[in-house]
CSV table of C-alpha atoms in Angstrom, one decimal:
chain,number,residue,atom,x,y,z
U,20,CYS,CA,-158.7,-177.1,-62.6
U,21,MET,CA,-156.8,-173.7,-62.2
U,22,LEU,CA,-158.7,-173.7,-59.0
U,23,LEU,CA,-158.1,-177.2,-57.7
U,24,GLU,CA,-154.3,-176.9,-58.6
U,25,CYS,CA,-154.1,-174.0,-56.4
U,26,SER,CA,-155.9,-175.3,-53.8
U,27,GLY,CA,-153.2,-178.5,-53.6
U,28,THR,CA,-150.5,-175.6,-53.6
U,29,ILE,CA,-151.3,-174.2,-50.6
U,30,PHE,CA,-152.7,-177.6,-48.7
U,31,HIS,CA,-148.3,-178.7,-50.0
U,32,ARG,CA,-147.1,-175.5,-49.1
U,33,SER,CA,-145.9,-175.1,-45.1
U,34,LEU,CA,-145.4,-171.6,-45.4
U,35,LEU,CA,-149.0,-171.2,-46.9
U,36,ILE,CA,-150.9,-172.9,-44.6
U,37,HIS,CA,-152.8,-171.1,-42.1
U,38,PRO,CA,-152.2,-171.4,-38.3
U,39,PRO,CA,-154.0,-173.9,-36.7
U,40,ALA,CA,-157.7,-173.8,-34.7
U,41,LEU,CA,-157.2,-174.0,-30.6
U,42,GLY,CA,-156.5,-177.3,-29.5
U,43,LYS,CA,-155.8,-179.0,-33.1
U,44,THR,CA,-152.6,-179.8,-34.5
U,45,LYS,CA,-150.6,-178.0,-37.8
U,46,SER,CA,-150.6,-179.4,-41.0
U,47,ARG,CA,-147.3,-180.0,-42.5
U,48,GLY,CA,-148.7,-179.9,-46.3
U,49,LEU,CA,-147.4,-184.1,-46.5
U,50,SER,CA,-150.0,-186.7,-48.9
U,51,TYR,CA,-150.4,-189.6,-47.2
U,52,PRO,CA,-150.4,-192.9,-48.8
U,53,GLY,CA,-153.9,-194.9,-49.5
U,54,PRO,CA,-155.4,-196.9,-47.3
U,55,ASP,CA,-153.9,-200.4,-48.7
U,56,PHE,CA,-150.3,-199.2,-47.8
U,57,VAL,CA,-149.2,-201.2,-44.6
U,58,PHE,CA,-146.0,-199.5,-42.3
U,59,GLY,CA,-143.6,-201.2,-41.6
U,60,THR,CA,-140.8,-203.9,-42.8
U,61,ALA,CA,-142.5,-207.2,-44.5
U,62,THR,CA,-140.4,-210.0,-42.7
U,63,THR,CA,-139.4,-213.1,-44.8
U,64,VAL,CA,-138.0,-215.6,-42.4
U,65,GLN,CA,-140.0,-217.9,-41.3
U,66,ASP,CA,-138.4,-219.8,-38.0
U,67,GLY,CA,-141.7,-221.2,-37.1
U,68,GLY,CA,-143.0,-218.6,-34.4
U,69,VAL,CA,-143.4,-218.9,-30.6
U,70,PRO,CA,-144.4,-222.4,-31.3
U,71,GLU,CA,-141.2,-223.7,-32.9
U,72,ALA,CA,-139.3,-222.0,-29.9
U,73,ILE,CA,-141.5,-223.4,-27.0
U,74,SER,CA,-141.5,-226.6,-28.0
U,75,SER,CA,-137.5,-227.0,-28.9
U,76,TRP,CA,-136.4,-225.0,-26.1
U,77,HIS,CA,-132.1,-224.9,-26.8
U,78,THR,CA,-130.1,-225.0,-23.5
U,79,HIS,CA,-126.1,-223.5,-23.7
U,80,THR,CA,-123.6,-225.5,-22.3
U,81,MET,CA,-120.9,-224.5,-21.6
U,82,SER,CA,-118.0,-226.4,-23.5
U,83,THR,CA,-114.2,-226.9,-21.2
U,84,ARG,CA,-112.4,-228.2,-24.6
U,85,ASN,CA,-109.4,-227.3,-26.3
U,86,ARG,CA,-109.4,-224.3,-23.8
U,87,GLU,CA,-106.4,-222.8,-22.1
U,88,ALA,CA,-106.5,-222.8,-18.4
U,89,GLU,CA,-106.0,-219.1,-17.0
U,90,ARG,CA,-102.3,-218.3,-15.2
U,91,ASP,CA,-103.3,-217.9,-11.3
U,92,PHE,CA,-100.9,-214.7,-9.9
U,93,ILE,CA,-103.0,-214.9,-7.5
U,94,SER,CA,-101.2,-218.1,-6.3
U,95,LEU,CA,-98.1,-217.2,-8.1
U,96,ASN,CA,-97.2,-214.3,-6.1
U,97,ARG,CA,-98.0,-216.2,-2.6
U,98,GLU,CA,-95.6,-218.8,-4.1
U,99,GLY,CA,-93.2,-216.3,-4.7
U,100,VAL,CA,-93.3,-214.6,-1.5
U,101,LYS,CA,-93.0,-217.8,0.4
U,102,SER,CA,-89.5,-218.4,-1.5
U,103,GLY,CA,-88.9,-214.7,-0.5
U,104,LEU,CA,-88.9,-212.9,-3.4
U,105,VAL,CA,-90.5,-208.9,-2.1
U,106,THR,CA,-90.0,-206.7,-5.1
U,107,ALA,CA,-91.9,-205.9,-8.4
U,108,LYS,CA,-88.7,-207.1,-10.2
U,109,GLU,CA,-88.1,-210.4,-8.1
U,110,LEU,CA,-91.5,-211.4,-8.7
U,111,HIS,CA,-91.5,-210.6,-12.5
U,112,GLN,CA,-88.4,-213.1,-12.9
U,113,TYR,CA,-90.4,-215.7,-10.9
U,114,ARG,CA,-93.6,-215.1,-12.7
U,115,ALA,CA,-91.5,-215.8,-16.1
U,116,THR,CA,-89.7,-219.0,-15.0
U,117,HIS,CA,-92.7,-221.0,-12.8
U,118,ASP,CA,-96.5,-221.3,-14.1
U,119,ILE,CA,-99.3,-222.3,-12.1
U,120,ARG,CA,-102.8,-222.5,-14.1
U,121,ARG,CA,-106.4,-222.2,-12.6
U,122,GLN,CA,-108.6,-225.1,-12.2
U,123,PRO,CA,-111.3,-225.3,-15.3
U,124,LEU,CA,-114.4,-224.3,-14.4
U,125,THR,CA,-117.6,-226.8,-14.9
U,126,ARG,CA,-121.4,-227.5,-14.8
U,127,GLU,CA,-120.7,-228.0,-11.3
U,128,GLY,CA,-118.6,-224.8,-10.2
U,129,PHE,CA,-121.7,-222.6,-11.3
U,130,ARG,CA,-124.1,-224.7,-8.8
U,131,ARG,CA,-125.5,-222.6,-6.3
U,132,SER,CA,-125.9,-224.4,-2.8
U,133,ALA,CA,-129.3,-224.4,-1.9
U,134,PRO,CA,-131.0,-222.2,0.4
U,135,ALA,CA,-131.3,-223.0,3.6
U,136,ARG,CA,-134.3,-224.4,5.1
U,137,LEU,CA,-136.3,-222.1,7.2
U,138,PRO,CA,-139.0,-223.2,10.0
U,139,ALA,CA,-142.8,-223.0,8.7
U,140,ASP,CA,-143.6,-220.7,11.5
U,141,ALA,CA,-140.4,-217.7,10.8
U,142,SER,CA,-141.8,-214.2,10.2
U,143,PHE,CA,-139.3,-212.1,8.3
U,144,GLY,CA,-139.1,-207.9,9.3
U,145,ILE,CA,-139.1,-206.0,11.8
U,146,ALA,CA,-141.3,-206.7,15.1
U,147,ASN,CA,-143.2,-203.7,16.5
U,148,ARG,CA,-142.9,-201.8,19.3
U,149,PRO,CA,-145.1,-202.6,21.8
U,150,SER,CA,-148.4,-199.8,22.2
U,151,THR,CA,-147.9,-197.0,24.6
U,152,PRO,CA,-150.5,-197.3,27.3
U,153,ILE,CA,-152.6,-194.4,26.9
U,154,SER,CA,-153.9,-194.7,30.2
U,155,GLU,CA,-149.9,-194.0,32.2
U,156,LEU,CA,-149.9,-191.2,29.9
U,157,MET,CA,-153.0,-189.5,31.0
U,158,GLU,CA,-152.0,-190.1,34.2
U,159,TYR,CA,-149.0,-188.3,34.2
U,160,LYS,CA,-147.3,-191.6,35.3
U,161,TYR,CA,-144.2,-190.9,32.6
U,162,ALA,CA,-143.0,-187.5,34.6
U,163,GLN,CA,-143.3,-188.6,38.0
U,164,ARG,CA,-141.7,-191.8,37.5
U,165,TRP,CA,-138.6,-189.5,35.8
U,166,LEU,CA,-138.9,-187.7,39.0
U,167,GLU,CA,-138.4,-190.2,41.1
U,168,GLU,CA,-135.8,-191.8,39.2
U,169,GLN,CA,-133.7,-188.2,39.5
U,170,GLN,CA,-135.0,-187.7,43.4
U,171,ALA,CA,-133.4,-191.0,43.7
U,172,LYS,CA,-130.0,-190.1,41.8
U,173,ASP,CA,-129.8,-186.7,44.0
U,174,LYS,CA,-130.2,-188.6,47.2
U,175,ILE,CA,-126.9,-191.0,46.1
U,176,LEU,CA,-125.1,-188.2,45.1
U,177,GLN,CA,-125.7,-185.9,48.5
U,178,ALA,CA,-125.2,-189.5,50.5
U,179,HIS,CA,-121.8,-189.6,48.5
U,180,GLN,CA,-120.5,-186.4,48.5
U,181,HIS,CA,-121.5,-186.3,52.5
U,182,LYS,CA,-119.5,-189.2,53.3
U,183,LYS,CA,-116.7,-188.0,51.3
U,184,ALA,CA,-116.7,-184.5,52.8
U,185,GLN,CA,-116.8,-186.7,56.5
U,186,LEU,CA,-114.1,-188.4,55.7
U,187,GLY,CA,-111.4,-185.6,54.6
U,188,ARG,CA,-113.1,-183.0,56.5
U,189,ILE,CA,-110.8,-181.2,59.6
U,190,GLN,CA,-113.1,-179.4,62.3
U,191,ASP,CA,-112.7,-175.7,62.6
U,192,THR,CA,-111.9,-174.0,65.3
U,193,ARG,CA,-111.5,-170.4,66.4
U,194,THR,CA,-108.0,-170.5,66.2
U,195,THR,CA,-108.4,-171.6,62.1
U,196,LEU,CA,-111.6,-169.4,61.7
U,197,LEU,CA,-109.0,-166.2,63.1
U,198,ARG,CA,-106.6,-167.2,60.4
U,199,LYS,CA,-108.8,-167.6,57.8
U,200,SER,CA,-110.5,-164.2,58.4
U,201,ARG,CA,-110.1,-160.9,56.4
U,202,PRO,CA,-108.2,-158.2,58.0
U,203,LEU,CA,-110.6,-155.1,57.9
U,204,PRO,CA,-109.3,-151.9,57.8
U,205,GLU,CA,-109.5,-150.2,60.8
U,206,ALA,CA,-112.5,-147.1,61.1
U,207,PRO,CA,-111.9,-143.9,61.8
U,208,SER,CA,-112.9,-142.8,65.1
U,209,MET,CA,-116.3,-140.9,65.6
U,210,TRP,CA,-115.8,-137.1,66.0
U,211,LYS,CA,-116.3,-135.6,69.2
U,212,MET,CA,-116.4,-131.6,70.3
U,213,PRO,CA,-113.2,-131.2,72.0
U,214,ARG,CA,-115.1,-130.2,75.6
U,215,PHE,CA,-116.6,-133.8,75.9
U,216,GLN,CA,-113.1,-135.3,75.0
U,217,GLN,CA,-112.4,-135.4,78.1
U,218,VAL,CA,-115.5,-136.9,79.7
U,219,GLY,CA,-116.0,-140.3,81.0
U,220,PRO,CA,-119.5,-142.6,80.2
U,221,ALA,CA,-122.2,-141.4,82.1
U,222,LEU,CA,-123.2,-145.2,82.8
U,223,ASP,CA,-121.0,-148.2,83.7
U,224,THR,CA,-122.5,-151.8,83.7
U,225,PHE,CA,-119.2,-153.6,84.4
U,226,ARG,CA,-119.1,-154.3,87.7
U,227,HIS,CA,-114.9,-153.5,88.3
U,228,PRO,CA,-112.5,-152.4,85.9
U,229,GLU,CA,-110.8,-155.7,85.6
U,230,ALA,CA,-114.0,-157.4,83.9
U,231,ARG,CA,-114.5,-154.4,81.3
U,232,LYS,CA,-111.0,-154.9,80.8
U,233,LYS,CA,-111.2,-158.6,79.3
U,234,ALA,CA,-114.0,-157.7,77.9
U,235,MET,CA,-112.9,-154.7,75.6
U,236,SER,CA,-109.6,-157.4,75.2
U,237,ALA,CA,-112.0,-160.3,73.5
U,238,HIS,CA,-114.2,-157.5,71.7
U,239,HIS,CA,-111.1,-156.2,70.4
U,240,SER,CA,-109.5,-159.8,69.5
U,241,GLU,CA,-112.7,-160.9,67.5
U,242,SER,CA,-113.4,-157.3,65.7
U,243,ALA,CA,-110.8,-158.2,63.4
U,244,SER,CA,-112.5,-161.2,62.1
U,245,ARG,CA,-116.8,-159.7,62.3
U,246,ARG,CA,-118.3,-157.4,59.9
U,247,GLY,CA,-119.7,-154.3,60.5
U,248,PHE,CA,-118.2,-150.8,61.3
U,249,LEU,CA,-117.7,-151.5,65.0
U,250,GLY,CA,-116.8,-155.2,64.4
U,251,GLN,CA,-119.9,-156.8,65.9
U,252,GLY,CA,-121.4,-158.7,62.8
U,253,THR,CA,-121.2,-162.5,61.7
U,254,PHE,CA,-117.0,-164.0,60.9
U,255,THR,CA,-115.8,-163.0,57.5
U,256,VAL,CA,-114.9,-166.0,56.3
U,257,ASP,CA,-113.3,-167.0,53.1
């Protein structure tokens, strides 16, 4: 008896219970009732259950008798504004001296309109986009088509720019080119030995001194607008 009492005390005290084995729940030391015990609460109401509820289904009917209609503040404010009242104080006085009620709701007011009848062959959703042709994709036709479109756009743009330039362009002359040219700094003369400074050239290719003078004058007048150390290069036009 002492052994059974000790074992019962061990199993009823949670502090003396050994840790549970792996994968098992821990016992709390509580005693369970016998096999004849029924958990829950007993129902004493006998309402017939589901068969009675299905056989005698009660629907809710909205009663409008002895029900005072609500005030229609939207209509009151509208009529007040029509009368020339715009401030809050004037509208408050108007609502105190006037009364407009809403129409009582009836069962017909809750009826929803029947949905529109759709054709039998109507389909819902979004149509799928057409599939990409694999043959054109493999033949690189999309890139070729894009290049052709870009070339056509470039041709149209170039033709427009050329036409615009022709309409507003003035042909340049020799005088306008000389005016636009940048004056170059004068280059220092080449160094010569003193004994050769007074010596003339060994060859003279001009037929007479007047031709030489004209050529040198033309060269000197154009040297300011040409590139190079001696002014014999291309024109320096901005």
